[in-house]
Amino acid sequence: MSLSRIKQRLRHIKNVSIHLTAQNGSQKKIMHLGRQNLLRDLLGLRGIEQTFKLSKFDKPFSFTSFNVTDFSLLCDLMIEEEYQRVKKLKNASNIIDIGSNIGLSIIYFHLLFPNANITGFEPDPVNFRQLRINAGSLPNVKLYPHVVGDRCNEVDFYPVPRRGVSSSLINRNRRHIDSSIRVKQVNLAYIFDKSEDEIDLLKFDVEGAEYIMFKNLKDLHHVKTYIGELHLDLMGCYIDVFCQLFKGYRVERERISDSRYLFY
């Protein structure tokens, strides 16, 4: 890990301790445990499982961290509020979260829309364990260890050890074919068919499988609002080609890195 990355990790730990603390004295605890897991990451050791009492929108929530990268996710989703545009929705009673990772997006949506039914999909088994701890006990939340793609079957999925945010249907390193696992795949048509009500919000973060997931879908209008990340280095198509799938929607995109866009 480079020196700049170490400084960035320390900055994320400090920001979480300052901006998301719910109780007096918890700042020092978060700083201590965050630095402890940063050191373990530098030494190539497994992180220590840690549970924090945090707060957002003046509402408390519990979060269990497995490693130091979780602090970066807390900054992205809870402090910088990557999905803050959903605040413009007057109400959301039915939410689908595809690529739920470790549960922060579901917690964020639950804090904004506490009465919403939220269904999350996360195929990475390590992420799914953490997801169940962080979001599984929230009211009206259902979680499934499935990948969402273009059909309903079993497929190869590629978890990235210690970097679960990068796990994907797309094999990022073709020299490591043996790293794949078999998981159940469902498609959007299946999800729409199972949903009893109209879907107010569908969030997706599928690490390059965006075009695969949407390209064969005949009707996108089961969903009022879409928001998600586009990974142009993995997606296999130009951003304009992807956006053309959403005819009838007002589509906007915002660059968040050299190869990633926020789509909404």
Short mmCIF file of C-alpha atoms in Angstrom, two decimals:
data_model
loop_
_atom_site.label_atom_id
_atom_site.label_comp_id
_atom_site.label_asym_id
_atom_site.label_seq_id
_atom_site.Cartn_x
_atom_site.Cartn_y
_atom_site.Cartn_z
CA MET A 1 0.00 0.00 0.00
CA SER A 2 1.40 3.38 -1.02
CA LEU A 3 2.02 6.19 1.44
CA SER A 4 -0.74 8.28 -0.19
CA ARG A 5 -3.21 5.41 0.23
CA ILE A 6 -2.23 5.03 3.91
CA LYS A 7 -2.83 8.75 4.46
CA GLN A 8 -6.18 8.43 2.68
CA ARG A 9 -7.21 5.52 4.93
CA LEU A 10 -6.26 7.51 8.05
CA ARG A 11 -8.27 10.45 6.75
CA HIS A 12 -11.32 8.24 6.23
CA ILE A 13 -11.04 6.82 9.75
CA LYS A 14 -10.81 10.33 11.20
CA ASN A 15 -13.78 11.58 9.16
CA VAL A 16 -15.96 8.68 10.32
CA SER A 17 -15.01 9.34 13.94
CA ILE A 18 -15.90 13.04 13.59
CA HIS A 19 -19.00 13.02 11.38
CA LEU A 20 -20.81 9.77 12.21
CA THR A 21 -20.35 9.32 15.94
CA ALA A 22 -23.48 8.84 18.00
CA GLN A 23 -22.09 8.71 21.53
CA ASN A 24 -19.52 10.65 23.56
CA GLY A 25 -16.25 8.78 23.76
CA SER A 26 -16.88 6.73 20.62
CA GLN A 27 -14.53 8.92 18.54
CA LYS A 28 -11.43 7.57 20.29
CA LYS A 29 -12.71 4.00 20.01
CA ILE A 30 -13.27 4.33 16.26
CA MET A 31 -9.84 5.95 15.75
CA HIS A 32 -8.13 3.21 17.75
CA LEU A 33 -9.87 0.27 16.13
CA GLY A 34 -9.65 1.78 12.65
CA ARG A 35 -5.89 2.27 12.96
CA GLN A 36 -5.57 -1.22 14.37
CA ASN A 37 -7.19 -2.71 11.30
CA LEU A 38 -5.12 -0.48 9.02
CA LEU A 39 -1.97 -1.91 10.61
CA ARG A 40 -3.29 -5.45 10.20
CA ASP A 41 -4.04 -4.75 6.54
CA LEU A 42 -0.47 -3.48 6.01
CA LEU A 43 0.85 -6.68 7.60
CA GLY A 44 -1.38 -8.84 5.40
CA LEU A 45 -3.47 -9.97 8.37
CA ARG A 46 -7.21 -10.45 8.53
CA GLY A 47 -9.11 -7.51 10.01
CA ILE A 48 -10.75 -7.64 13.42
CA GLU A 49 -14.56 -7.58 13.46
CA GLN A 50 -15.71 -4.36 15.14
CA THR A 51 -19.19 -2.98 15.84
CA PHE A 52 -19.82 0.75 16.16
CA LYS A 53 -22.80 2.83 17.18
CA LEU A 54 -23.03 5.58 14.57
CA SER A 55 -25.50 8.30 13.61
CA LYS A 56 -26.80 9.87 10.39
CA PHE A 57 -29.68 12.33 9.91
CA ASP A 58 -29.81 12.46 13.73
CA LYS A 59 -30.79 8.78 13.68
CA PRO A 60 -28.64 6.06 15.29
CA PHE A 61 -27.54 2.94 13.45
CA SER A 62 -25.24 0.03 14.19
CA PHE A 63 -22.43 -0.89 11.82
CA THR A 64 -20.06 -3.86 11.94
CA SER A 65 -16.73 -3.44 10.15
CA PHE A 66 -14.55 -6.34 9.00
CA ASN A 67 -11.56 -4.39 7.64
CA VAL A 68 -10.16 -0.89 7.12
CA THR A 69 -11.68 -0.47 3.63
CA ASP A 70 -15.10 -0.25 5.29
CA PHE A 71 -14.19 3.24 6.50
CA SER A 72 -13.80 4.36 2.88
CA LEU A 73 -17.28 3.03 2.15
CA LEU A 74 -18.67 4.84 5.17
CA CYS A 75 -17.19 8.07 3.80
CA ASP A 76 -18.55 7.48 0.29
CA LEU A 77 -22.09 6.52 1.27
CA MET A 78 -22.72 8.19 4.62
CA ILE A 79 -20.56 11.32 4.65
CA GLU A 80 -20.24 12.28 0.98
CA GLU A 81 -23.66 10.68 0.36
CA GLU A 82 -23.08 9.17 -3.07
CA TYR A 83 -26.82 8.47 -3.40
CA GLN A 84 -28.06 11.78 -2.01
CA ARG A 85 -30.16 12.44 -5.13
CA VAL A 86 -32.75 9.99 -3.82
CA LYS A 87 -33.60 12.58 -1.16
CA LYS A 88 -35.59 14.32 -3.90
CA LEU A 89 -38.06 11.44 -3.90
CA LYS A 90 -41.20 12.38 -1.99
CA ASN A 91 -41.59 8.80 -0.88
CA ALA A 92 -40.19 5.36 -1.63
CA SER A 93 -42.12 2.38 -0.36
CA ASN A 94 -40.50 -0.33 -2.51
CA ILE A 95 -36.71 -0.32 -3.06
CA ILE A 96 -34.46 -2.83 -4.84
CA ASP A 97 -30.74 -2.73 -4.03
CA ILE A 98 -28.56 -4.72 -6.45
CA GLY A 99 -24.99 -5.14 -5.29
CA SER A 100 -25.74 -4.44 -1.62
CA ASN A 101 -22.14 -5.13 -0.63
CA ILE A 102 -21.87 -4.81 3.18
CA GLY A 103 -25.19 -3.05 3.73
CA LEU A 104 -24.42 0.67 3.84
CA SER A 105 -26.65 1.62 0.92
CA ILE A 106 -29.55 -0.29 2.50
CA ILE A 107 -28.94 1.44 5.84
CA TYR A 108 -28.84 4.80 4.05
CA PHE A 109 -32.15 4.15 2.25
CA HIS A 110 -33.72 2.83 5.46
CA LEU A 111 -32.77 5.99 7.35
CA LEU A 112 -34.36 8.12 4.62
CA PHE A 113 -37.42 5.92 4.08
CA PRO A 114 -37.95 3.96 7.33
CA ASN A 115 -41.22 2.37 6.19
CA ALA A 116 -39.94 1.15 2.82
CA ASN A 117 -39.69 -2.49 1.83
CA ILE A 118 -36.08 -3.02 0.73
CA THR A 119 -34.81 -6.08 -1.13
CA GLY A 120 -31.05 -6.53 -1.41
CA PHE A 121 -28.92 -8.82 -3.61
CA GLU A 122 -25.26 -9.59 -2.85
CA PRO A 123 -23.49 -12.72 -4.21
CA ASP A 124 -20.07 -12.34 -2.55
CA PRO A 125 -20.30 -14.74 0.44
CA VAL A 126 -18.02 -12.68 2.71
CA ASN A 127 -19.90 -9.50 1.87
CA PHE A 128 -23.22 -11.28 2.37
CA ARG A 129 -22.25 -12.35 5.88
CA GLN A 130 -21.40 -8.75 6.77
CA LEU A 131 -24.54 -7.53 4.97
CA ARG A 132 -26.73 -9.78 7.12
CA ILE A 133 -25.08 -8.47 10.29
CA ASN A 134 -25.50 -4.82 9.26
CA ALA A 135 -28.90 -4.84 7.56
CA GLY A 136 -30.53 -8.22 8.14
CA SER A 137 -32.35 -7.18 11.30
CA LEU A 138 -33.76 -3.94 9.89
CA PRO A 139 -37.56 -3.99 9.51
CA ASN A 140 -38.97 -4.77 6.05
CA VAL A 141 -35.57 -5.78 4.64
CA LYS A 142 -35.06 -9.01 2.66
CA LEU A 143 -31.61 -10.18 1.54
CA TYR A 144 -30.62 -12.73 -1.12
CA PRO A 145 -27.14 -14.15 -1.91
CA HIS A 146 -27.79 -13.98 -5.66
CA VAL A 147 -26.05 -12.21 -8.52
CA VAL A 148 -28.27 -10.23 -10.89
CA GLY A 149 -27.42 -10.72 -14.55
CA ASP A 150 -29.17 -11.47 -17.85
CA ARG A 151 -30.83 -14.82 -17.08
CA CYS A 152 -31.86 -17.23 -14.33
CA ASN A 153 -29.31 -20.01 -13.82
CA GLU A 154 -26.02 -20.75 -12.04
CA VAL A 155 -22.93 -18.82 -13.11
CA ASP A 156 -19.30 -18.24 -12.25
CA PHE A 157 -18.75 -15.27 -9.95
CA TYR A 158 -15.37 -13.73 -9.06
CA PRO A 159 -14.94 -12.59 -5.45
CA VAL A 160 -11.93 -10.40 -4.78
CA PRO A 161 -10.34 -11.37 -1.43
CA ARG A 162 -10.06 -8.45 1.01
CA ARG A 163 -11.56 -6.17 -1.65
CA GLY A 164 -15.19 -7.23 -1.73
CA VAL A 165 -16.18 -3.93 -3.33
CA SER A 166 -14.58 -5.24 -6.55
CA SER A 167 -16.24 -8.68 -6.69
CA SER A 168 -18.06 -9.15 -9.99
CA LEU A 169 -19.53 -11.33 -12.72
CA ILE A 170 -16.61 -9.95 -14.75
CA ASN A 171 -13.28 -11.73 -14.29
CA ARG A 172 -10.85 -8.84 -13.74
CA ASN A 173 -7.79 -11.11 -13.81
CA ARG A 174 -8.11 -13.95 -16.31
CA ARG A 175 -4.94 -15.56 -14.96
CA HIS A 176 -6.86 -16.53 -11.82
CA ILE A 177 -9.77 -18.54 -13.22
CA ASP A 178 -9.76 -20.83 -10.16
CA SER A 179 -10.84 -17.94 -7.97
CA SER A 180 -14.42 -18.17 -9.24
CA ILE A 181 -17.33 -19.61 -7.28
CA ARG A 182 -20.73 -20.82 -8.48
CA VAL A 183 -23.69 -18.68 -7.47
CA LYS A 184 -27.36 -18.43 -8.33
CA GLN A 185 -28.15 -15.81 -10.95
CA VAL A 186 -31.50 -14.07 -11.42
CA ASN A 187 -32.41 -11.34 -13.89
CA LEU A 188 -34.37 -8.13 -13.63
CA ALA A 189 -37.44 -9.63 -15.30
CA TYR A 190 -37.55 -12.23 -12.49
CA ILE A 191 -37.20 -9.51 -9.82
CA PHE A 192 -39.93 -7.38 -11.42
CA ASP A 193 -42.23 -10.38 -11.65
CA LYS A 194 -41.73 -11.20 -7.96
CA SER A 195 -42.33 -7.63 -6.84
CA GLU A 196 -45.98 -7.18 -5.91
CA ASP A 197 -45.85 -3.38 -6.10
CA GLU A 198 -44.31 -0.84 -8.44
CA ILE A 199 -40.64 -0.27 -7.63
CA ASP A 200 -39.97 3.29 -6.54
CA LEU A 201 -36.16 3.04 -6.58
CA LEU A 202 -33.66 0.58 -8.01
CA LYS A 203 -30.02 1.08 -7.07
CA PHE A 204 -27.27 -0.92 -8.78
CA ASP A 205 -23.53 -1.29 -8.23
CA VAL A 206 -22.44 -4.44 -10.04
CA GLU A 207 -18.80 -3.77 -10.92
CA GLY A 208 -18.95 -3.87 -14.70
CA ALA A 209 -22.00 -6.08 -15.26
CA GLU A 210 -24.34 -3.10 -15.81
CA TYR A 211 -24.85 -3.62 -19.56
CA ILE A 212 -25.20 -7.39 -19.13
CA MET A 213 -27.94 -6.83 -16.56
CA PHE A 214 -30.01 -4.33 -18.58
CA LYS A 215 -29.37 -5.06 -22.26
CA ASN A 216 -32.05 -7.75 -22.82
CA LEU A 217 -34.72 -6.27 -20.58
CA LYS A 218 -37.78 -5.48 -22.68
CA ASP A 219 -39.52 -3.15 -20.25
CA LEU A 220 -37.70 -0.89 -17.80
CA HIS A 221 -40.82 0.97 -16.72
CA HIS A 222 -41.54 -1.22 -13.68
CA VAL A 223 -39.20 1.20 -11.88
CA LYS A 224 -39.78 4.92 -11.27
CA THR A 225 -36.15 5.85 -10.50
CA TYR A 226 -32.81 4.21 -11.25
CA ILE A 227 -29.48 5.15 -9.67
CA GLY A 228 -26.16 3.34 -9.85
CA GLU A 229 -22.51 3.20 -10.86
CA LEU A 230 -21.18 2.61 -14.36
CA HIS A 231 -17.72 1.05 -14.65
CA LEU A 232 -16.63 1.96 -18.16
CA ASP A 233 -13.37 -0.01 -17.94
CA LEU A 234 -15.34 -3.24 -17.37
CA MET A 235 -18.79 -2.69 -18.86
CA GLY A 236 -17.98 -3.52 -22.47
CA CYS A 237 -19.92 -0.67 -24.09
CA TYR A 238 -19.85 3.12 -24.40
CA ILE A 239 -21.77 5.15 -21.85
CA ASP A 240 -24.06 6.58 -24.55
CA VAL A 241 -25.01 3.06 -25.64
CA PHE A 242 -25.96 2.18 -22.07
CA CYS A 243 -27.98 5.37 -21.61
CA GLN A 244 -29.94 4.67 -24.81
CA LEU A 245 -31.47 1.65 -23.06
CA PHE A 246 -33.42 4.04 -20.83
CA LYS A 247 -35.71 5.62 -23.39
CA GLY A 248 -38.49 7.60 -21.75
CA TYR A 249 -36.37 8.44 -18.69
CA ARG A 250 -34.55 11.65 -17.97
CA VAL A 251 -30.97 10.37 -17.76
CA GLU A 252 -28.06 12.16 -16.13
CA ARG A 253 -24.52 11.02 -15.42
CA GLU A 254 -21.73 12.41 -13.29
CA ARG A 255 -18.07 11.43 -13.51
CA ILE A 256 -16.76 10.22 -10.14
CA SER A 257 -13.38 8.86 -11.34
CA ASP A 258 -11.48 8.27 -14.57
CA SER A 259 -13.52 5.15 -15.37
CA ARG A 260 -16.64 5.46 -13.20
CA TYR A 261 -19.83 7.45 -13.56
CA LEU A 262 -22.83 7.88 -11.32
CA PHE A 263 -25.96 7.19 -13.39
CA TYR A 264 -29.36 8.55 -12.36
#
